[in-house]
Short mmCIF file of C-alpha atoms and ligand atoms in Angstrom, two decimals:
data_model
loop_
_atom_site.label_atom_id
_atom_site.label_comp_id
_atom_site.label_asym_id
_atom_site.label_seq_id
_atom_site.Cartn_x
_atom_site.Cartn_y
_atom_site.Cartn_z
CA MET A 173 -0.16 3.89 -31.86
CA THR A 174 2.64 6.64 -31.69
CA THR A 175 6.25 5.59 -30.57
CA ASP A 176 7.16 8.89 -29.34
CA PRO A 177 7.37 8.77 -25.57
CA PRO A 178 4.23 10.42 -23.97
CA VAL A 179 4.18 14.19 -22.69
CA ALA A 180 3.99 14.25 -19.11
CA CYS A 181 2.97 17.96 -17.08
CA VAL A 182 4.30 17.80 -14.37
CA ALA A 183 3.13 21.07 -12.23
CA ILE A 184 5.03 20.57 -8.63
CA ALA A 185 8.33 20.88 -7.94
CA VAL A 186 9.79 17.40 -8.37
CA PRO A 187 13.80 17.07 -6.87
CA PRO A 188 16.30 16.38 -9.95
CA ALA A 189 16.88 12.78 -9.25
CA LEU A 190 12.69 11.95 -9.31
CA LEU A 191 12.59 14.02 -12.39
CA ALA A 192 15.25 11.76 -14.39
CA ARG A 193 12.53 9.12 -13.47
CA ILE A 194 10.02 10.60 -15.32
CA ARG A 195 12.12 12.06 -18.30
CA GLY A 196 12.82 8.11 -18.67
CA VAL A 197 9.45 7.38 -19.64
CA ALA A 198 8.07 10.45 -20.64
CA THR A 199 8.64 13.65 -22.37
CA VAL A 200 8.47 16.58 -18.93
CA VAL A 201 6.90 19.58 -20.06
CA SER A 202 6.12 21.99 -16.56
CA PRO A 203 4.50 25.38 -15.64
CA PRO A 204 6.66 28.34 -14.36
CA ILE A 205 6.32 27.30 -10.09
CA ALA A 206 3.02 29.04 -8.74
CA ALA A 207 1.73 29.51 -12.24
CA PRO A 208 -2.23 30.08 -12.53
CA ARG A 209 -4.67 26.69 -13.53
CA GLU A 210 -4.68 27.83 -16.78
CA ALA A 211 -1.16 28.06 -17.79
CA ILE A 212 -1.38 24.55 -16.68
CA LEU A 213 -4.32 23.86 -18.54
CA ALA A 214 -2.44 25.55 -21.43
CA LEU A 215 0.28 22.98 -21.03
CA LEU A 216 -2.01 19.76 -21.06
CA ALA A 217 -3.07 19.47 -25.00
CA ASP A 218 -1.04 17.14 -25.46
CA ALA A 219 -0.15 15.16 -22.12
CA GLU A 220 -0.73 11.57 -20.81
CA GLY A 221 0.26 12.12 -17.95
CA LEU A 222 0.00 14.87 -14.85
CA LEU A 223 1.38 15.28 -11.45
CA CYS A 224 0.18 17.86 -9.39
CA SER A 225 -1.01 19.04 -5.84
CA ASN A 226 -4.44 18.21 -4.42
CA LEU A 227 -4.85 21.67 -4.60
CA LEU A 228 -5.43 22.11 -8.45
CA PRO A 229 -9.26 21.29 -9.16
CA ILE A 230 -9.26 17.83 -11.77
CA ASP A 231 -12.98 18.37 -12.97
CA ALA A 232 -14.64 18.19 -16.62
CA ALA A 233 -12.74 21.84 -17.58
CA LEU A 234 -9.77 20.07 -17.06
CA MET A 235 -10.24 16.39 -18.61
CA ASP A 236 -11.50 19.00 -21.96
CA ALA A 237 -8.14 20.44 -22.12
CA ALA A 238 -6.26 17.15 -22.15
CA PRO A 239 -8.07 15.07 -24.43
CA ARG A 240 -5.41 12.40 -24.29
CA LEU A 241 -4.69 12.14 -20.42
CA ARG A 242 -4.55 8.57 -18.69
CA VAL A 243 -2.96 9.54 -15.39
CA VAL A 244 -3.49 11.97 -12.78
CA SER A 245 -1.06 11.38 -10.13
CA ASN A 246 -2.21 13.43 -7.03
CA PHE A 247 0.82 14.36 -4.55
CA GLY A 248 -1.40 14.10 -1.40
CA VAL A 249 -4.04 11.20 0.10
CA GLY A 250 -6.88 13.11 -0.23
CA TYR A 251 -7.92 13.59 -3.45
CA ASN A 252 -11.71 15.31 -2.77
CA ASN A 253 -10.00 17.53 -5.68
CA VAL A 254 -10.66 15.28 -8.43
CA ASP A 255 -14.11 14.88 -10.06
CA LEU A 256 -13.60 10.96 -9.46
CA GLU A 257 -16.30 10.01 -11.23
CA GLU A 258 -16.24 12.23 -14.87
CA ALA A 259 -12.23 10.72 -14.35
CA THR A 260 -13.55 7.57 -14.09
CA ARG A 261 -16.19 7.61 -16.79
CA ARG A 262 -13.03 8.86 -19.33
CA GLY A 263 -10.91 5.82 -17.65
CA ILE A 264 -9.04 8.14 -16.35
CA ALA A 265 -6.44 6.46 -13.51
CA ILE A 266 -6.61 8.85 -10.37
CA CYS A 267 -3.36 8.08 -8.35
CA ASN A 268 -2.82 9.14 -4.78
CA THR A 269 0.13 9.03 -1.53
CA PRO A 270 -1.10 6.65 1.14
CA GLY A 271 -0.30 5.16 3.50
CA VAL A 272 3.49 7.32 3.38
CA LEU A 273 1.37 10.42 5.74
CA THR A 274 0.06 8.05 8.00
CA GLU A 275 2.00 8.47 11.30
CA ALA A 276 2.79 12.15 10.75
CA VAL A 277 -0.86 13.19 10.44
CA ALA A 278 -1.44 10.98 13.28
CA ASP A 279 1.76 13.20 15.55
CA LEU A 280 0.37 16.26 14.10
CA THR A 281 -3.27 15.27 15.71
CA LEU A 282 -1.82 14.67 19.32
CA GLY A 283 0.29 17.97 18.75
CA LEU A 284 -3.21 19.51 18.41
CA ILE A 285 -4.60 17.85 21.59
CA LEU A 286 -1.95 18.26 23.78
CA SER A 287 -2.14 21.78 22.60
CA LEU A 288 -5.54 22.19 23.60
CA SER A 289 -5.45 19.86 26.98
CA ARG A 290 -2.07 21.75 28.34
CA ARG A 291 -2.88 25.29 26.39
CA LEU A 292 0.44 25.25 24.74
CA VAL A 293 0.47 27.95 22.47
CA GLU A 294 -1.22 29.71 24.95
CA ASN A 295 1.78 29.18 27.30
CA ALA A 296 4.48 29.76 24.34
CA ASP A 297 2.94 33.17 23.60
CA PHE A 298 2.71 34.29 27.08
CA VAL A 299 6.68 33.88 27.25
CA ARG A 300 7.01 35.34 24.02
CA THR A 301 5.28 38.36 24.95
CA GLY A 302 7.39 39.03 28.00
CA ASN A 303 4.45 38.27 30.36
CA TRP A 304 6.07 35.69 32.72
CA GLY A 305 6.41 37.08 36.24
CA LYS A 306 4.71 39.60 35.33
CA THR A 307 0.86 38.85 34.62
CA PRO A 308 -1.27 35.77 36.02
CA PRO A 309 -0.14 32.65 33.56
CA PRO A 310 -2.60 31.15 31.61
CA PRO A 311 -5.30 28.84 33.28
CA LEU A 312 -4.46 25.18 34.26
CA GLY A 313 -4.99 22.47 30.94
CA PHE A 314 -6.19 18.80 31.86
CA ASP A 315 -4.75 15.10 31.92
CA LEU A 316 -5.48 13.14 29.03
CA GLY A 317 -5.28 9.91 30.76
CA GLY A 318 -8.93 8.95 31.77
CA ARG A 319 -10.17 11.00 29.17
CA THR A 320 -12.61 9.76 26.25
CA LEU A 321 -11.43 10.51 22.17
CA GLY A 322 -14.08 10.10 19.72
CA ILE A 323 -12.31 8.69 16.38
CA VAL A 324 -14.65 9.59 13.56
CA GLY A 325 -13.02 7.78 10.29
CA PHE A 326 -11.37 4.64 11.60
CA GLY A 327 -9.24 4.15 8.55
CA ARG A 328 -5.03 4.16 8.51
CA ILE A 329 -4.85 7.56 9.86
CA GLY A 330 -7.71 7.27 12.60
CA ARG A 331 -6.41 3.70 14.02
CA ALA A 332 -2.47 5.50 14.14
CA VAL A 333 -4.52 8.43 16.40
CA ALA A 334 -5.87 5.69 18.65
CA LYS A 335 -2.72 3.68 19.02
CA ARG A 336 -1.24 7.44 20.47
CA ALA A 337 -4.00 8.04 22.51
CA LEU A 338 -4.07 4.67 24.22
CA ALA A 339 -0.42 5.15 25.45
CA PHE A 340 -1.66 8.60 26.61
CA GLY A 341 -3.72 6.92 29.33
CA MET A 342 -7.35 7.84 27.05
CA GLN A 343 -10.10 5.71 26.31
CA VAL A 344 -10.97 5.62 22.73
CA LEU A 345 -14.52 5.26 21.10
CA TYR A 346 -14.66 5.07 16.97
CA HIS A 347 -17.03 5.77 14.50
CA ASP A 348 -16.84 4.22 10.43
CA VAL A 349 -19.42 3.84 8.11
CA ASP A 350 -16.92 1.83 6.13
CA THR A 351 -16.16 -2.09 7.42
CA TRP A 352 -12.58 -2.07 7.90
CA PRO A 353 -10.64 -5.23 9.08
CA GLU A 354 -10.71 -5.13 12.69
CA PRO A 355 -9.32 -2.57 14.44
CA GLY A 356 -6.15 -4.18 15.92
CA VAL A 357 -6.42 -1.94 19.07
CA ALA A 358 -8.58 -1.70 22.11
CA ALA A 359 -11.26 0.80 21.08
CA GLU A 360 -14.89 0.93 21.11
CA PRO A 361 -17.53 1.39 18.19
CA ARG A 362 -20.04 3.75 18.66
CA SER A 363 -22.88 5.80 16.26
CA LEU A 364 -21.89 9.16 15.84
CA GLU A 365 -24.48 10.38 18.11
CA ASP A 366 -23.47 8.59 20.82
CA LEU A 367 -19.62 9.10 20.46
CA LEU A 368 -20.08 12.88 20.13
CA ARG A 369 -22.30 12.43 23.31
CA GLU A 370 -19.25 10.40 24.93
CA SER A 371 -16.26 12.03 23.89
CA ASP A 372 -14.18 14.84 26.00
CA VAL A 373 -11.99 14.97 22.74
CA VAL A 374 -13.76 14.30 19.17
CA SER A 375 -11.00 13.89 16.56
CA LEU A 376 -12.07 13.73 12.50
CA HIS A 377 -10.13 11.39 10.05
CA VAL A 378 -12.95 11.34 7.12
CA ASN A 379 -12.53 11.54 3.12
CA LEU A 380 -14.33 14.91 2.11
CA THR A 381 -17.10 13.64 0.09
CA PRO A 382 -20.74 14.58 -0.98
CA GLU A 383 -21.73 12.36 2.29
CA THR A 384 -19.09 14.26 4.89
CA HIS A 385 -19.80 17.82 3.62
CA HIS A 386 -20.25 19.25 6.65
CA LEU A 387 -20.32 16.39 8.76
CA ILE A 388 -20.49 17.94 11.63
CA GLY A 389 -22.55 20.75 11.61
CA ALA A 390 -24.76 22.75 14.55
CA SER A 391 -26.68 19.68 15.55
CA GLN A 392 -23.88 17.26 15.95
CA LEU A 393 -22.09 20.46 17.84
CA SER A 394 -24.92 20.17 20.19
CA LEU A 395 -24.76 16.73 21.49
CA MET A 396 -20.74 17.31 22.17
CA LYS A 397 -20.50 18.07 26.53
CA PRO A 398 -19.96 21.44 26.97
CA GLY A 399 -16.26 20.70 28.08
CA ALA A 400 -15.38 18.97 24.79
CA TYR A 401 -13.06 19.86 22.20
CA LEU A 402 -13.21 19.67 18.44
CA VAL A 403 -9.93 18.35 16.40
CA ASN A 404 -9.72 18.14 12.91
CA THR A 405 -6.87 17.10 10.20
CA SER A 406 -9.20 16.01 7.23
CA ARG A 407 -10.74 18.30 5.08
CA GLY A 408 -12.15 22.21 6.24
CA PRO A 409 -15.41 21.39 4.87
CA VAL A 410 -16.18 18.29 6.90
CA VAL A 411 -16.90 20.86 9.61
CA ASP A 412 -19.57 23.70 9.13
CA GLN A 413 -17.07 26.26 10.19
CA ALA A 414 -19.43 29.01 10.65
CA ALA A 415 -21.66 26.54 13.06
CA LEU A 416 -18.64 25.90 14.90
CA LEU A 417 -17.72 29.47 14.89
CA ASP A 418 -21.17 29.94 16.95
CA ALA A 419 -20.44 26.96 18.90
CA LEU A 420 -17.07 28.45 19.72
CA ARG A 421 -18.49 31.57 20.44
CA PHE A 422 -21.27 30.58 23.01
CA GLY A 423 -19.38 28.27 24.81
CA ARG A 424 -21.02 25.14 23.65
CA ILE A 425 -17.87 23.41 23.14
CA ALA A 426 -14.63 24.33 25.06
CA GLY A 427 -12.23 24.70 22.19
CA ALA A 428 -11.14 23.91 18.99
CA GLY A 429 -7.98 22.54 16.95
CA LEU A 430 -7.52 22.79 13.30
CA ASP A 431 -4.93 21.77 10.85
CA VAL A 432 -7.62 22.86 8.11
CA LEU A 433 -10.20 25.26 7.42
CA GLU A 434 -13.11 25.61 4.85
CA VAL A 435 -11.08 28.30 2.81
CA GLU A 436 -7.56 28.38 2.70
CA PRO A 437 -5.63 30.32 3.93
CA PRO A 438 -8.15 31.93 5.68
CA ALA A 439 -9.42 35.68 4.98
CA ALA A 440 -6.87 37.97 7.23
CA ASP A 441 -10.63 38.61 9.16
CA GLU A 442 -11.53 35.19 9.60
CA PRO A 443 -13.18 35.44 13.05
CA LEU A 444 -12.33 32.17 14.39
CA LEU A 445 -8.59 32.84 14.04
CA ALA A 446 -8.80 35.55 17.12
CA LEU A 447 -10.81 33.13 19.28
CA PRO A 448 -8.42 32.14 22.66
CA ASN A 449 -9.79 28.68 22.57
CA VAL A 450 -8.75 27.69 19.12
CA VAL A 451 -5.77 26.63 17.68
CA VAL A 452 -5.14 26.55 13.95
CA PHE A 453 -2.13 25.20 12.08
CA PRO A 454 -1.66 26.07 8.35
CA HIS A 455 -2.56 22.35 6.92
CA VAL A 456 0.52 20.89 7.64
CA GLY A 457 -0.61 17.19 8.76
CA SER A 458 2.18 16.11 6.51
CA ALA A 459 4.77 18.50 6.92
CA THR A 460 7.67 17.03 7.52
CA ALA A 461 10.87 16.14 5.65
CA GLU A 462 10.61 12.34 5.77
CA THR A 463 7.19 11.76 5.00
CA ARG A 464 6.89 14.69 2.01
CA ALA A 465 9.61 12.78 0.24
CA ALA A 466 7.88 9.46 0.86
CA MET A 467 4.78 11.36 -1.02
CA MET A 468 6.94 12.21 -3.39
CA GLU A 469 8.69 9.25 -4.45
CA LEU A 470 5.15 7.89 -4.48
CA ALA A 471 3.49 9.97 -6.31
CA VAL A 472 6.40 9.93 -9.13
CA GLY A 473 6.27 6.33 -8.91
CA ASN A 474 2.42 5.95 -9.56
CA LEU A 475 2.78 8.50 -12.80
CA VAL A 476 6.04 6.60 -13.72
CA ALA A 477 4.18 3.15 -13.56
CA VAL A 478 0.90 4.28 -15.40
CA LEU A 479 3.05 6.09 -18.42
CA GLY A 480 5.23 2.79 -18.40
CA GLY A 481 2.42 0.81 -18.92
CA GLN A 482 2.49 -0.49 -15.28
CA PRO A 483 -0.31 -0.86 -12.45
CA PRO A 484 0.47 1.98 -10.10
CA PRO A 485 1.03 1.12 -6.56
CA ALA A 486 -1.65 3.70 -5.57
CA CYS A 487 -4.70 4.54 -7.56
CA VAL A 488 -8.22 5.16 -6.23
CA ASN A 489 -10.21 3.95 -9.38
CA PRO A 490 -8.21 0.55 -10.27
CA GLU A 491 -10.89 0.02 -13.14
CA THR A 492 -9.74 2.35 -14.89
CA LEU A 493 -6.24 0.73 -15.10
CA ALA A 494 -6.23 -2.03 -17.80
CA LYS A 495 -7.19 0.92 -20.17
CA ALA A 496 -4.91 3.70 -18.67
CA ILE A 497 -1.96 1.99 -18.69
CA GLN A 498 -2.20 1.02 -22.63
CA ARG A 499 -0.75 3.78 -24.99
CA ARG A 500 -3.54 5.59 -26.83
C1 DGY B 704 -3.17 15.01 2.23
O1 DGY B 704 -1.97 14.43 1.71
O2 DGY B 704 -4.26 14.93 1.56
C2 DGY B 704 -3.00 16.15 3.05
O3 DGY B 704 -3.98 16.99 3.77
C3 DGY B 704 -1.65 16.95 2.31
O4 DGY B 704 -2.57 17.85 1.33
#
């Protein structure tokens, strides 16, 4: 075992005070801002730690390029960019940032629901384009009070959305394949099919896994009420976007609010973007100054803990930790 400090590859911009914390336990190497993946891989030959965004695929090829890797700290709660089975097989701890972004994502979800119900984007565009007083205003919206919200995935974020929806007077249904502790909110469980049939707004809050890929496709959309709306702040591929486009074009559902798409950023001619009944945001669920700072703190804390020989605050494959926290 060497006594040199471990090498940490820091592939995202980190504020100086937090970078100093990493330097307290490791020698830091960093690719230039927005470097291509190959440039990051080239820095991994000796790296025992990697701090990165969840846009970087952590696959077998990356792990081959990083034979000493012990920890990947993902800046984000979602870790669908990681081949978790392969990382676990190789004893690499995968860390993420749960909890600290729950409220921000729930707030944005309500923002999307309100954007749809009160036509916020259309109304703002109507004023911005100088139409006020000149052409008829956008059609009327609808009240949330008394409507039914169906939440698919009732973990931390799903439950935070439920609390907000209840405060707006909505009835809340939920569906989850996992058994969570008592939800602590006045929400009723349903099968996915019943939730889709009964809800006025369906909101998705599941992790992207092979099981949830295209969880909402043509047959699920066909169960929704013709006047219902779909909201997705989880991951784009949870929805079959081609099927959603069809459902929206042919009026099988009333509209959609999307913070995530199957391909991000979308092609300029992505047809969903041109539909008047769709609001698309550029994957900004966690994009508040406070939340991003808390995510950074946690992501750095995860990296520093493992490289410093301690269990990290948030690890998705804790079975790797006994080995990962020891220097190789
Ligand atoms: C997350 O943390 O997973 C959010 O989607 C931001 O990437």
